Tab-separated table of C-alpha atoms in Angstrom:
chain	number	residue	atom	x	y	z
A	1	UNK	CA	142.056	76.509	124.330
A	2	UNK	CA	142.174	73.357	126.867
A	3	UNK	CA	141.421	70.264	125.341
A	4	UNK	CA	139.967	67.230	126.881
A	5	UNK	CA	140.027	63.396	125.895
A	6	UNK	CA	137.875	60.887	127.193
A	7	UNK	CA	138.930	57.222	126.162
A	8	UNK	CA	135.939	54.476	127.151
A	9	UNK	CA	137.148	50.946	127.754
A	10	UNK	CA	136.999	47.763	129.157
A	11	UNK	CA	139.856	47.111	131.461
A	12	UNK	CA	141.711	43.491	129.326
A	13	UNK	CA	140.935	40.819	130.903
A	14	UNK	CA	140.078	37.504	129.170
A	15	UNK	CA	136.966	36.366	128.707
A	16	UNK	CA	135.563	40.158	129.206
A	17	UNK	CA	137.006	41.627	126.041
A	18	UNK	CA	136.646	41.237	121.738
A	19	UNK	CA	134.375	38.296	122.686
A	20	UNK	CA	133.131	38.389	119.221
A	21	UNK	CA	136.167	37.514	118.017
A	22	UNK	CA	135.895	34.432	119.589
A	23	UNK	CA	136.219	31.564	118.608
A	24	UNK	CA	139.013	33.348	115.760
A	25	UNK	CA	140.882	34.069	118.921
A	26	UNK	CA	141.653	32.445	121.863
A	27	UNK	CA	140.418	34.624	125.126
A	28	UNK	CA	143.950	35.268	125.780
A	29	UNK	CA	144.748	36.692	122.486
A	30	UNK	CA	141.713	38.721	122.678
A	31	UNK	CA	142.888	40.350	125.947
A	32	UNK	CA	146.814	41.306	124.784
A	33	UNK	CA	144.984	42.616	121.568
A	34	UNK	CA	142.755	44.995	123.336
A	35	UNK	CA	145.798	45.814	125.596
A	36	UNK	CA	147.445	46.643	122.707
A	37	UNK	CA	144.269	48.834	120.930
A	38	UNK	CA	144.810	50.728	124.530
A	39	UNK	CA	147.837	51.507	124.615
A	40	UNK	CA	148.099	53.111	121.308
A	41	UNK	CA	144.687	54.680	122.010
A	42	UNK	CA	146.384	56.001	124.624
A	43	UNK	CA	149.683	56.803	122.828
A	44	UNK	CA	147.565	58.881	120.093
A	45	UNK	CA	145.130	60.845	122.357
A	46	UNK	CA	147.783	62.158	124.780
A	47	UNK	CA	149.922	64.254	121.898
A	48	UNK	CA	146.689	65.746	121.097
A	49	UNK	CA	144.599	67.436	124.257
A	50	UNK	CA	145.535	68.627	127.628
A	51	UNK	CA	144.241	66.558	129.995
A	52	UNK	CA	143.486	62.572	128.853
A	53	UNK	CA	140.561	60.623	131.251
A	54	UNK	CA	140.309	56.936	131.034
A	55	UNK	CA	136.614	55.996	131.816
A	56	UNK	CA	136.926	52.178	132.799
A	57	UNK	CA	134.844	49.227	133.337
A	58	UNK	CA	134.033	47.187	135.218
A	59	UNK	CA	134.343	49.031	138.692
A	60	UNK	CA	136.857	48.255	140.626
A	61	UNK	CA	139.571	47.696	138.083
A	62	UNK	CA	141.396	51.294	138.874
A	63	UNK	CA	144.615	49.200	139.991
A	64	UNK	CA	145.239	47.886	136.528
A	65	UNK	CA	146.016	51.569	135.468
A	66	UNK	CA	147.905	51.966	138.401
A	67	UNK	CA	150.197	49.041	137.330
A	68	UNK	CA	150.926	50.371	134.403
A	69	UNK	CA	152.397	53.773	135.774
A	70	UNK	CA	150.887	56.018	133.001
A	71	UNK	CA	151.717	59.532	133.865
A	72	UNK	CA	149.216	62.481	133.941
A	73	UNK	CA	146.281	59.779	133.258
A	74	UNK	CA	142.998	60.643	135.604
A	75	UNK	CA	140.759	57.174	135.733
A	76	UNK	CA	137.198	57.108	136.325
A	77	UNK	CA	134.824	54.513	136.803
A	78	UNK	CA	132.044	53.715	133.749
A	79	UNK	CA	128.784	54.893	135.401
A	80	UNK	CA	125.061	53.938	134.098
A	81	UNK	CA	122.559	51.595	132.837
A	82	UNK	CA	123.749	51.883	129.494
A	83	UNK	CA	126.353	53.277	126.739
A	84	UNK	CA	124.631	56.854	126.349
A	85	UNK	CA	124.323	56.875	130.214
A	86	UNK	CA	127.924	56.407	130.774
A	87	UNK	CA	129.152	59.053	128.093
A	88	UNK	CA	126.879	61.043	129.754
A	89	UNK	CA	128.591	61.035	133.142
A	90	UNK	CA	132.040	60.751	131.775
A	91	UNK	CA	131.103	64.258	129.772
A	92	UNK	CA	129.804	65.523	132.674
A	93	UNK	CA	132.905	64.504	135.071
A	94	UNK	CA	134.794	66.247	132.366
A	95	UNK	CA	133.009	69.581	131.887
A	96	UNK	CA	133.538	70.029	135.614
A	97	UNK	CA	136.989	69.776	135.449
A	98	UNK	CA	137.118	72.037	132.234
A	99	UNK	CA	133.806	74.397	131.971
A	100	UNK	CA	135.577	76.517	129.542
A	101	UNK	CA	136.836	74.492	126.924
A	102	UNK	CA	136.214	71.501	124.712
A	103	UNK	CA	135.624	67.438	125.280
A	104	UNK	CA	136.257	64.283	122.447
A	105	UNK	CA	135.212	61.107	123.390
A	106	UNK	CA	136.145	58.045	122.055
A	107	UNK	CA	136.784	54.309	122.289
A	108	UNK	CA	139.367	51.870	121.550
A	109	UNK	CA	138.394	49.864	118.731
A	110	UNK	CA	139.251	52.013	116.185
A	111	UNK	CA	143.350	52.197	116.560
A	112	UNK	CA	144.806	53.212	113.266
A	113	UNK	CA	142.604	56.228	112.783
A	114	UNK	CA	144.559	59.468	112.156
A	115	UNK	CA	145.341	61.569	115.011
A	116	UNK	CA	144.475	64.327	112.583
A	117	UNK	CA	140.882	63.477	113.043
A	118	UNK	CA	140.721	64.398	116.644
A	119	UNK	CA	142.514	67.534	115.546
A	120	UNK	CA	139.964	68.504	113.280
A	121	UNK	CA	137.439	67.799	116.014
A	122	UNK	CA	138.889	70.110	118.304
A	123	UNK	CA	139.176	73.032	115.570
A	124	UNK	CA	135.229	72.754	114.851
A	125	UNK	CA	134.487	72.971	118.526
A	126	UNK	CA	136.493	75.854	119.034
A	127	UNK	CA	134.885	77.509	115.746
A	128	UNK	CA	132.109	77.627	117.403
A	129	UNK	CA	130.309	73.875	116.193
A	130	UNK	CA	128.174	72.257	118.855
A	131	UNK	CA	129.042	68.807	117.890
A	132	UNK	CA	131.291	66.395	116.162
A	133	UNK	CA	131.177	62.988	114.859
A	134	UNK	CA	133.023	60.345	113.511
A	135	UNK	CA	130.874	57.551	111.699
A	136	UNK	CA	132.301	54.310	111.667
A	137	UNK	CA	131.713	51.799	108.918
A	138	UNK	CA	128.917	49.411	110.986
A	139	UNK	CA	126.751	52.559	111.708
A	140	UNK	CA	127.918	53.742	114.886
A	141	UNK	CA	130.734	56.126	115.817
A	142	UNK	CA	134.408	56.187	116.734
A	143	UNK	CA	134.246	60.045	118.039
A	144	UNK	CA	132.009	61.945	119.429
A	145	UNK	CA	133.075	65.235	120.187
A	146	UNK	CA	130.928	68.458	122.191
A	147	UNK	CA	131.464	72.116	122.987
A	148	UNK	CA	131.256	73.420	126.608
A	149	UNK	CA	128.232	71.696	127.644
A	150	UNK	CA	125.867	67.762	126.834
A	151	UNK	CA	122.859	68.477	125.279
A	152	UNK	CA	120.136	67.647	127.257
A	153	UNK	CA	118.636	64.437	125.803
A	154	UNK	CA	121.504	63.688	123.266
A	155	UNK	CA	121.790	59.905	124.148
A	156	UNK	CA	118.128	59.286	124.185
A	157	UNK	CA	116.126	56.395	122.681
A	158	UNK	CA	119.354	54.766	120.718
A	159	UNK	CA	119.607	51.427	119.683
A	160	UNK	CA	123.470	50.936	120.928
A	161	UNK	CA	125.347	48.456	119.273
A	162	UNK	CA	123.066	48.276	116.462
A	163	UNK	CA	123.855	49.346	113.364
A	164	UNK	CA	121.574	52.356	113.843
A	165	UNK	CA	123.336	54.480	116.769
A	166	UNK	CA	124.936	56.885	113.724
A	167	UNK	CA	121.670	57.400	112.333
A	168	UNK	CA	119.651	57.782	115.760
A	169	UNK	CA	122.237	60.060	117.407
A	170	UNK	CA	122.210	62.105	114.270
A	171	UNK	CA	118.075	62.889	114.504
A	172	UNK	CA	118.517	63.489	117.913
A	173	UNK	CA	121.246	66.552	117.687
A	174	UNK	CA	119.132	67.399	114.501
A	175	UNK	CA	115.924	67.629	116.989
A	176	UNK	CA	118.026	69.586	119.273
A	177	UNK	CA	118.789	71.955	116.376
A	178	UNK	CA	122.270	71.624	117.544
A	179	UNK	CA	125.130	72.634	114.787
A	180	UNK	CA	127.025	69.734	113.805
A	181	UNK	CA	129.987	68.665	112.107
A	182	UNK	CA	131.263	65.441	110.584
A	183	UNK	CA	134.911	64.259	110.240
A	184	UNK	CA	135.985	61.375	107.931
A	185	UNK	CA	134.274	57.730	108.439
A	186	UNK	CA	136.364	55.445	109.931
A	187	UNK	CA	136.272	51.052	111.050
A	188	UNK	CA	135.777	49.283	114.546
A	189	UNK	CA	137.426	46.415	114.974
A	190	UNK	CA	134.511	43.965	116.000
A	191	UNK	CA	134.496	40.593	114.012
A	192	UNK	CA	137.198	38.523	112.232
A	193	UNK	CA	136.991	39.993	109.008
A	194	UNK	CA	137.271	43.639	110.316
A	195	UNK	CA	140.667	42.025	112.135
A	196	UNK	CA	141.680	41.134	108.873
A	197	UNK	CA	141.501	44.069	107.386
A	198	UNK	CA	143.298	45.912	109.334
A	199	UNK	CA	146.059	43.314	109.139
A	200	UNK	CA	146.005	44.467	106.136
A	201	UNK	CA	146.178	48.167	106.498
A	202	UNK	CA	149.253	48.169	108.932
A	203	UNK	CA	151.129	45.745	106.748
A	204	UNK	CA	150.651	48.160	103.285
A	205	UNK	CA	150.702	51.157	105.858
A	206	UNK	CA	154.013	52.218	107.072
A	207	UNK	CA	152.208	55.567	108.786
A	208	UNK	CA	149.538	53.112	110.443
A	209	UNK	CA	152.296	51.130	111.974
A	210	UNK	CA	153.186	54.272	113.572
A	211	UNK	CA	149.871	55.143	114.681
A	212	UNK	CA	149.217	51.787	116.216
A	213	UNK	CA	152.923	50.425	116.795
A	214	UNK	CA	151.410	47.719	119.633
A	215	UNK	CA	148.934	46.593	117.598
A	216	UNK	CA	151.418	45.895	114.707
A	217	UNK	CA	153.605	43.838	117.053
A	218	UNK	CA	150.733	41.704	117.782
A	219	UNK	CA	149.810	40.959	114.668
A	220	UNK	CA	153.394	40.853	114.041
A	221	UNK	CA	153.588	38.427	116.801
A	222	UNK	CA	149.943	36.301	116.047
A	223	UNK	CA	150.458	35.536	112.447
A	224	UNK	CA	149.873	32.038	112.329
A	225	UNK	CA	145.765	32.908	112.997
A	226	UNK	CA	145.351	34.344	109.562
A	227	UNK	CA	146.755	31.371	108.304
């Protein structure tokens, strides 16, 4: 069964990235550490589908890929008003390129979770499960994950980056009577004290270092701001 990956980001650049980190981090530091949360985004989602998409903003940023010489990467450009707008068209870019299989979506502030989870996404769509997400600890998601097709209306009326979006997106697949499956919660890296937590997790977790080995160097190499 072909497998698809969709990674939304922000292209690094300072001032434009983990802004709500600031003033915990310089812009600078917030710009190598969402470098790094790409790059092992990256790293994890292309051992685990066929084809890997990078849906970018802001437009007109496709050279920074280019730079960085990633083989078999296709780049698209974020398109729509909002969050549930732009999923939408980065679903729909990818169920043209692959009507008959299966597409997981997901972002880049979650590094250290297991590529296992996107594994177990991919088994429930191909068992025959219309949808699949991951809940993150502030009420959104990490993953969302859909079988052959976007339900029509799926994104509708949601609060995004509220602490609601779980909930809301939840009622609306229920509305849609839409079969749906859940895989283990997971955390976004948003604020300081989410930062320091995972700090914490790749220092006491030898098997998140591996899952995130760029974002351990940067903590590695940024110590002095937990000080």
């Amino acid at each position: 069964m072909n497998r698809t990956i969709i990674i939304m980001t922000k292209v690094p650049r300072a001032g434009n990235v983990k802004t709500r980190l600031q003033p915990f981090l310089s812009a600078e530091q917030c710009r190598f550490l969402a470098e790094a949360f790409l790059f092992d985004t990256i790293h994890k989602a292309r051992n685990a589908c066929s084809e890997l998409i990078v849906a970018f903003a802001p437009a007109g940023e496709k050279d920074y890929f280019a730079d960085l010489s990633f083989e078999h990467l296709l780049t698209i450009e974020q398109r729509g008003a909002d969050l549930g707008e732009k999923m939408s068209d980065a679903f729909e870019f990818a169920f043209r390129r692959n009507s008959a299989g299966n597409v997981v979506l997901i972002g880049t502030d979650s590094p250290t979770f297991p590529i296992e989870f996107i594994g177990q996404a991919f088994e429930f769509l191909e068992t025959k499960t219309d949808a699949v997400l991951g809940k993150s600890a502030d009420g959104g998601f990490y993953l969302i994950g859909l079988r052959r097709r976007i339900p029509p209306r799926l994104f509708d009326n949601i609060e995004w980056s509220s602490p609601l979006v779980f909930e809301q997106a939840t009622q609306n697949i229920e509305r849609l009577k839409i079969n749906l499956k859940l895989i283990p919660e997971w955390y976004d890296i948003d604020a300081p004290n989410d930062l320091r937590g995972l700090r914490d997790e790749i220092l006491q977790n030898e098997t998140s270092r591996k899952i995130a080995p760029r974002t351990f160097q940067w903590l590695l190499a940024n110590a002095e701001v937990f000080r």
